[in-house]
Coordinates of C-alpha atoms in Angstrom, one line a residue:
M1 CA 60.7 180.3 109.9
T2 CA 57.2 180.9 111.4
L3 CA 53.6 180.3 110.3
P4 CA 50.7 182.6 111.1
R5 CA 48.8 181.2 114.1
N6 CA 45.4 182.5 113.2
A7 CA 42.4 180.8 114.8
P8 CA 41.0 177.9 112.7
Q9 CA 38.1 179.0 110.6
N10 CA 35.2 177.3 108.9
T11 CA 35.1 177.7 105.2
D12 CA 33.3 175.9 102.3
T13 CA 34.1 178.8 99.9
Q14 CA 37.1 179.9 98.0
N15 CA 39.7 181.8 100.0
T16 CA 40.4 185.1 98.3
H17 CA 43.9 185.4 99.7
P18 CA 46.6 183.4 98.0
Q19 CA 48.4 181.1 100.4
T20 CA 51.6 179.1 100.2
A21 CA 53.0 176.0 101.7
L22 CA 56.5 174.6 102.2
A23 CA 57.3 171.0 101.3
Y24 CA 60.2 168.6 101.2
W25 CA 61.2 167.4 97.7
T26 CA 63.7 164.8 96.6
V27 CA 65.3 166.5 93.6
G28 CA 68.0 163.9 92.7
P29 CA 69.9 160.9 94.1
C30 CA 70.6 161.7 97.7
Q31 CA 69.5 165.4 97.2
G32 CA 66.5 167.1 98.8
E33 CA 65.3 170.6 99.4
L34 CA 62.4 172.6 100.8
R35 CA 60.2 174.1 98.1
S36 CA 57.5 176.7 98.3
E37 CA 54.2 176.1 96.5
D38 CA 50.8 177.6 96.2
L39 CA 48.2 176.2 98.6
P40 CA 44.8 176.0 96.9
A41 CA 41.6 177.0 98.7
P42 CA 39.7 174.0 100.0
A43 CA 36.7 172.9 97.9
Q44 CA 33.6 171.2 99.2
G45 CA 34.5 168.1 101.1
E46 CA 38.2 169.2 101.6
A47 CA 40.1 170.6 104.5
V48 CA 43.3 172.6 105.2
V49 CA 45.6 170.9 107.6
R50 CA 48.5 172.5 109.5
A51 CA 51.2 169.9 110.2
L52 CA 52.3 169.4 113.7
Y53 CA 54.6 166.4 113.2
S54 CA 55.7 164.0 110.5
G55 CA 57.7 160.9 110.7
I56 CA 60.4 159.4 108.5
S57 CA 59.8 155.8 107.5
R58 CA 63.5 155.2 107.1
G59 CA 63.5 152.0 104.9
T60 CA 61.1 153.1 102.2
E61 CA 62.0 156.8 102.3
L62 CA 65.7 156.1 101.9
V63 CA 64.9 153.9 98.8
V64 CA 63.3 157.1 97.4
H65 CA 66.1 159.4 98.6
E66 CA 68.7 157.2 97.0
A67 CA 66.8 156.9 93.7
H68 CA 66.4 153.1 94.0
V69 CA 62.7 152.8 93.1
P70 CA 62.4 150.3 90.2
T71 CA 60.9 151.7 87.0
R72 CA 58.6 148.7 86.7
T73 CA 56.9 149.3 90.1
A74 CA 57.1 153.1 90.2
K75 CA 53.4 153.5 89.7
A76 CA 52.4 150.9 92.3
M77 CA 54.8 152.4 94.9
R78 CA 53.3 156.0 94.7
A79 CA 52.3 157.4 98.0
P80 CA 48.6 158.5 98.3
H81 CA 49.4 162.3 98.1
Q82 CA 52.7 162.1 96.2
T83 CA 53.5 164.8 93.7
G84 CA 56.0 164.2 90.9
D85 CA 57.4 160.9 89.6
F86 CA 60.2 158.7 90.6
P87 CA 63.1 159.1 90.6
A88 CA 62.9 162.9 90.9
P89 CA 61.8 165.5 91.5
V90 CA 59.2 163.9 93.8
K91 CA 57.4 164.9 97.0
F92 CA 57.1 161.7 99.0
G93 CA 56.2 160.6 102.5
Y94 CA 53.2 159.2 104.4
L95 CA 53.4 159.8 108.1
S96 CA 51.8 163.3 108.8
V97 CA 49.9 164.5 111.8
G98 CA 48.2 167.9 111.9
I99 CA 45.3 170.0 113.0
V100 CA 42.4 171.0 110.7
E101 CA 42.4 174.7 110.3
Q102 CA 39.7 175.1 107.6
G103 CA 36.9 172.9 106.5
P104 CA 33.5 171.7 107.7
E105 CA 32.6 172.9 111.3
D106 CA 32.8 169.4 112.8
W107 CA 36.4 169.0 111.6
I108 CA 37.7 172.4 112.7
G109 CA 40.4 171.9 115.5
Q110 CA 40.5 168.1 115.0
N111 CA 43.9 166.4 115.3
V112 CA 44.3 164.1 112.3
F113 CA 46.6 161.6 110.7
C114 CA 47.2 161.7 106.9
L115 CA 49.2 159.7 104.5
H116 CA 50.8 162.9 103.2
P117 CA 54.4 164.0 102.4
H118 CA 56.5 166.3 104.6
Q119 CA 54.7 169.6 104.2
D120 CA 53.8 172.4 106.7
R121 CA 50.2 172.9 105.4
Y122 CA 48.2 171.0 102.8
V123 CA 44.7 170.6 101.4
V124 CA 43.2 167.1 101.1
P125 CA 39.8 165.5 100.9
L126 CA 38.2 164.7 104.3
T127 CA 38.2 161.1 103.3
S128 CA 42.0 161.2 103.5
L129 CA 42.0 162.2 107.2
T130 CA 41.8 159.9 110.2
R131 CA 40.8 161.4 113.4
I132 CA 43.3 160.8 116.3
P133 CA 41.3 159.3 119.2
D134 CA 41.6 160.3 122.8
G135 CA 44.5 158.7 124.5
V136 CA 46.8 158.8 121.5
P137 CA 49.3 161.8 121.7
E138 CA 49.8 163.6 118.4
R139 CA 53.5 162.9 118.3
R140 CA 53.0 159.2 118.7
A141 CA 50.3 159.2 116.1
V142 CA 53.0 159.6 113.3
L143 CA 53.4 155.8 113.8
T144 CA 49.9 155.2 112.4
G145 CA 51.1 154.3 108.9
I146 CA 53.6 151.9 110.4
A147 CA 51.0 150.3 112.6
E148 CA 48.9 149.9 109.5
I149 CA 51.7 148.1 107.7
A150 CA 52.1 145.6 110.6
L151 CA 48.4 145.2 111.0
N152 CA 48.0 144.3 107.4
A153 CA 50.7 141.7 107.6
L154 CA 49.0 140.1 110.6
W155 CA 45.8 139.9 108.7
E156 CA 47.8 138.4 105.8
A157 CA 49.4 135.7 108.0
G158 CA 46.5 135.0 110.4
P159 CA 48.4 133.9 113.5
R160 CA 46.7 131.1 115.5
L161 CA 46.5 130.1 119.1
G162 CA 49.8 128.6 120.2
D163 CA 51.8 129.5 117.2
R164 CA 55.6 129.8 117.2
I165 CA 56.6 133.0 115.5
A166 CA 59.8 134.8 114.7
V167 CA 60.1 138.4 113.4
V168 CA 63.5 138.9 111.6
G169 CA 64.8 142.5 111.8
A170 CA 64.3 144.9 114.7
G171 CA 63.8 148.0 112.6
L172 CA 60.7 150.2 112.5
V173 CA 58.4 147.7 110.8
G174 CA 59.8 144.6 112.4
G175 CA 59.6 146.2 115.9
M176 CA 56.0 147.3 115.2
T177 CA 55.0 143.8 114.0
A178 CA 56.5 142.2 117.1
A179 CA 54.9 144.8 119.4
L180 CA 51.4 144.0 118.0
L181 CA 52.1 140.2 118.1
R182 CA 52.9 140.3 121.8
G183 CA 49.2 140.6 122.5
F184 CA 48.4 137.3 120.8
P185 CA 48.2 134.0 122.7
L186 CA 51.3 132.5 121.1
E187 CA 53.5 129.7 122.4
R188 CA 56.6 131.7 121.4
L189 CA 57.6 135.0 119.9
Q190 CA 61.2 136.0 119.1
L191 CA 62.5 139.1 117.5
V192 CA 65.7 138.2 115.6
E193 CA 68.3 140.9 115.2
T194 CA 72.0 141.0 114.3
D195 CA 72.7 144.2 116.3
P196 CA 73.1 143.5 120.0
A197 CA 72.6 147.2 120.7
K198 CA 68.9 146.8 119.9
R199 CA 68.4 144.4 122.8
G200 CA 67.2 147.1 125.1
F201 CA 64.7 148.5 122.6
V202 CA 63.3 145.0 121.9
E203 CA 63.0 144.0 125.5
S204 CA 61.3 147.3 126.3
L205 CA 58.5 146.1 124.0
G206 CA 58.1 143.0 126.1
V207 CA 59.5 140.8 123.4
E208 CA 62.3 138.2 123.5
F209 CA 65.5 139.4 121.7
V210 CA 67.6 136.8 120.0
L211 CA 70.7 136.8 117.8
P212 CA 70.2 134.9 114.5
D213 CA 72.3 131.9 115.6
D214 CA 70.2 131.5 118.8
A215 CA 66.7 131.7 117.2
H216 CA 64.5 128.6 117.2
Q217 CA 64.0 126.9 113.9
D218 CA 60.5 125.4 114.1
C219 CA 58.4 128.5 113.5
D220 CA 54.9 128.3 112.1
I221 CA 55.3 131.9 110.7
V222 CA 58.3 134.1 110.1
F223 CA 57.8 137.8 109.4
H224 CA 60.9 139.0 107.5
C225 CA 61.6 142.7 107.9
S226 CA 65.4 143.1 107.7
A227 CA 65.6 144.0 103.9
T228 CA 68.8 141.9 103.6
D229 CA 69.6 138.7 101.7
E230 CA 71.0 137.2 104.9
G231 CA 67.8 138.0 106.9
L232 CA 65.6 136.4 104.3
A233 CA 67.8 133.3 104.0
R234 CA 67.8 133.0 107.8
S235 CA 64.0 133.3 107.7
L236 CA 63.8 130.2 105.5
Q237 CA 65.9 128.3 108.1
L238 CA 63.7 129.4 111.0
A239 CA 60.5 128.3 109.4
G240 CA 59.4 124.8 110.3
D241 CA 58.3 122.2 107.7
E242 CA 55.5 123.7 105.6
G243 CA 56.0 127.0 107.4
E244 CA 55.3 130.4 105.9
I245 CA 57.6 133.4 105.5
I246 CA 55.7 136.8 105.2
E247 CA 58.1 139.1 103.3
M248 CA 57.6 142.7 104.5
S249 CA 60.9 144.2 103.2
W250 CA 61.1 146.4 100.1
Y251 CA 64.4 146.2 98.3
G252 CA 63.9 148.8 95.7
D253 CA 65.9 148.0 92.6
R254 CA 68.4 145.9 94.5
K255 CA 68.8 142.2 93.4
V256 CA 68.2 139.6 96.1
S257 CA 70.0 136.3 96.3
L258 CA 68.2 133.4 98.0
P259 CA 69.2 129.8 98.6
L260 CA 66.2 128.0 97.1
G261 CA 68.4 125.1 96.0
E262 CA 68.7 123.8 99.6
D263 CA 65.6 122.3 101.3
F264 CA 63.1 125.0 100.3
H265 CA 61.1 122.6 98.1
A266 CA 61.6 119.5 100.2
R267 CA 60.2 121.2 103.3
R268 CA 57.4 122.8 101.2
L269 CA 58.0 126.3 102.5
T270 CA 56.0 129.3 101.4
I271 CA 57.2 132.9 100.9
R272 CA 54.2 135.4 100.7
A273 CA 54.4 139.1 100.0
S274 CA 52.7 141.6 102.3
Q275 CA 52.2 145.1 100.9
V276 CA 50.0 147.8 102.5
G277 CA 48.7 149.2 99.2
V278 CA 45.6 146.9 99.4
V279 CA 43.8 145.4 102.4
A280 CA 45.0 141.8 103.1
R281 CA 42.9 139.2 101.2
S282 CA 41.5 137.8 104.4
R283 CA 39.9 141.1 105.3
R284 CA 39.5 142.7 101.9
H285 CA 35.7 142.2 101.7
S286 CA 35.0 143.2 105.3
R287 CA 37.4 146.1 106.0
T288 CA 38.1 149.2 104.0
S289 CA 41.5 151.0 104.0
R290 CA 39.9 153.7 106.1
E291 CA 38.7 151.2 108.7
R292 CA 42.2 149.7 108.7
L293 CA 43.8 153.1 109.5
E294 CA 41.2 153.8 112.2
L295 CA 42.1 150.6 113.9
A296 CA 45.8 151.2 113.5
V297 CA 45.7 154.6 115.2
S298 CA 43.6 153.2 118.0
L299 CA 46.3 150.6 118.7
L300 CA 48.8 153.4 119.6
R301 CA 47.2 154.2 123.0
D302 CA 49.9 152.1 124.6
P303 CA 52.8 154.3 125.8
I304 CA 55.1 151.5 124.9
F305 CA 55.1 152.8 121.3
D306 CA 57.0 155.9 122.3
A307 CA 60.1 153.6 122.2
F308 CA 60.0 153.8 118.4
L309 CA 60.4 157.6 118.3
T310 CA 64.1 157.8 118.7
G311 CA 65.1 161.3 117.4
E312 CA 63.7 164.7 116.6
S313 CA 64.5 167.5 114.2
Q314 CA 62.9 170.7 113.0
F315 CA 61.1 170.9 109.6
E316 CA 63.7 173.3 108.1
E317 CA 66.4 170.7 108.8
L318 CA 64.9 168.0 106.7
P319 CA 67.5 168.1 103.8
E320 CA 70.3 167.6 106.4
V321 CA 68.3 164.9 108.2
F322 CA 67.9 162.7 105.1
N323 CA 71.6 163.1 104.3
G324 CA 72.4 162.0 107.9
L325 CA 70.2 159.0 107.6
E326 CA 71.7 158.0 104.3
N327 CA 75.3 158.4 105.4
G328 CA 74.8 156.8 108.8
E329 CA 75.4 159.8 110.9
L330 CA 71.8 159.4 112.2
D331 CA 70.5 156.0 113.2
D332 CA 66.8 156.3 114.1
L333 CA 63.9 153.9 114.0
C334 CA 61.5 156.8 113.4
R335 CA 62.8 160.4 113.4
V336 CA 60.0 162.9 114.3
I337 CA 59.9 166.2 112.4
N338 CA 58.5 169.2 114.4
Y339 CA 56.8 171.9 112.4
P340 CA 56.7 175.7 113.1
G341 CA 54.2 176.5 115.8
T342 CA 54.3 173.1 117.4
P343 CA 54.9 173.4 121.2
Q344 CA 58.4 172.0 122.0
R345 CA 58.9 169.3 124.7
E346 CA 61.6 169.7 127.2
G347 CA 64.7 167.8 126.1
N348 CA 63.9 167.8 122.4
E349 CA 66.8 167.0 120.2
A350 CA 67.1 169.7 117.5

């Protein structure tokens, strides 16, 4: 599978030659396929982007893959450039990095991040594109949407000087949240995880790894990211009196059991949702979603974030990749998808 590698061209007019694109669709529970579709010519204020990489946000995308999006929240959980409706058929995803091939002259050849599904070429408004700054490799930039989720949660919680903080769950979102928190002047930061095999990853971030039974229980803030009943229950125990739990997990349509009959009320604990669909209240009147994305991508200059990119596959392998993530054959924080025409690095895992 190859794509034409024509030089990028400036166009603000209709392209007279029909073009097609290839995109990944979820077509049923645990079923996905690549589908060809017409690619419209860019209108004024739009651009054609050729994808270089995309990333799989495992937690959210497996909820979609397994058809567990609740009907009640289906509209709210739509991705910015999603096509189709839950449960299927639906084109979903939001970690795409590419290069602008057509559009206004000052955008041609620019490397950009877009909250777009897995697709080899696409047309979007310029307002949907975030330029990738110098010092951020294109491959690492697929984490921009994850950094945005963590950034929004930090704005939501507002950590203070000397706080004692725990992050529960060393997955993609939990790891990113802890990685951003390590730059704060905290008294203590612990990343709580049940899997001892993740110790190396956590310590590579410069964060203390602890098993649930060893974590301190006097936290001012606990960020819960494990998407498990047990993780959320442990988060309640780790919060100090009048502490706050920032709930970052998305459970889909799965029911969650929580021991609120213990000391939840007596200790006046708070559980607060954090969801990236809107800018956190504390910054909503001073930051736009676009500014939040620009800040998120700028945070990725640190090479430490390469630790999150734990596997690679080719675009044409996406149906098998999702099946592998669903059945446990693949166990990645963020699996990077390489698109045709993207230069391959030595040692890539196909």
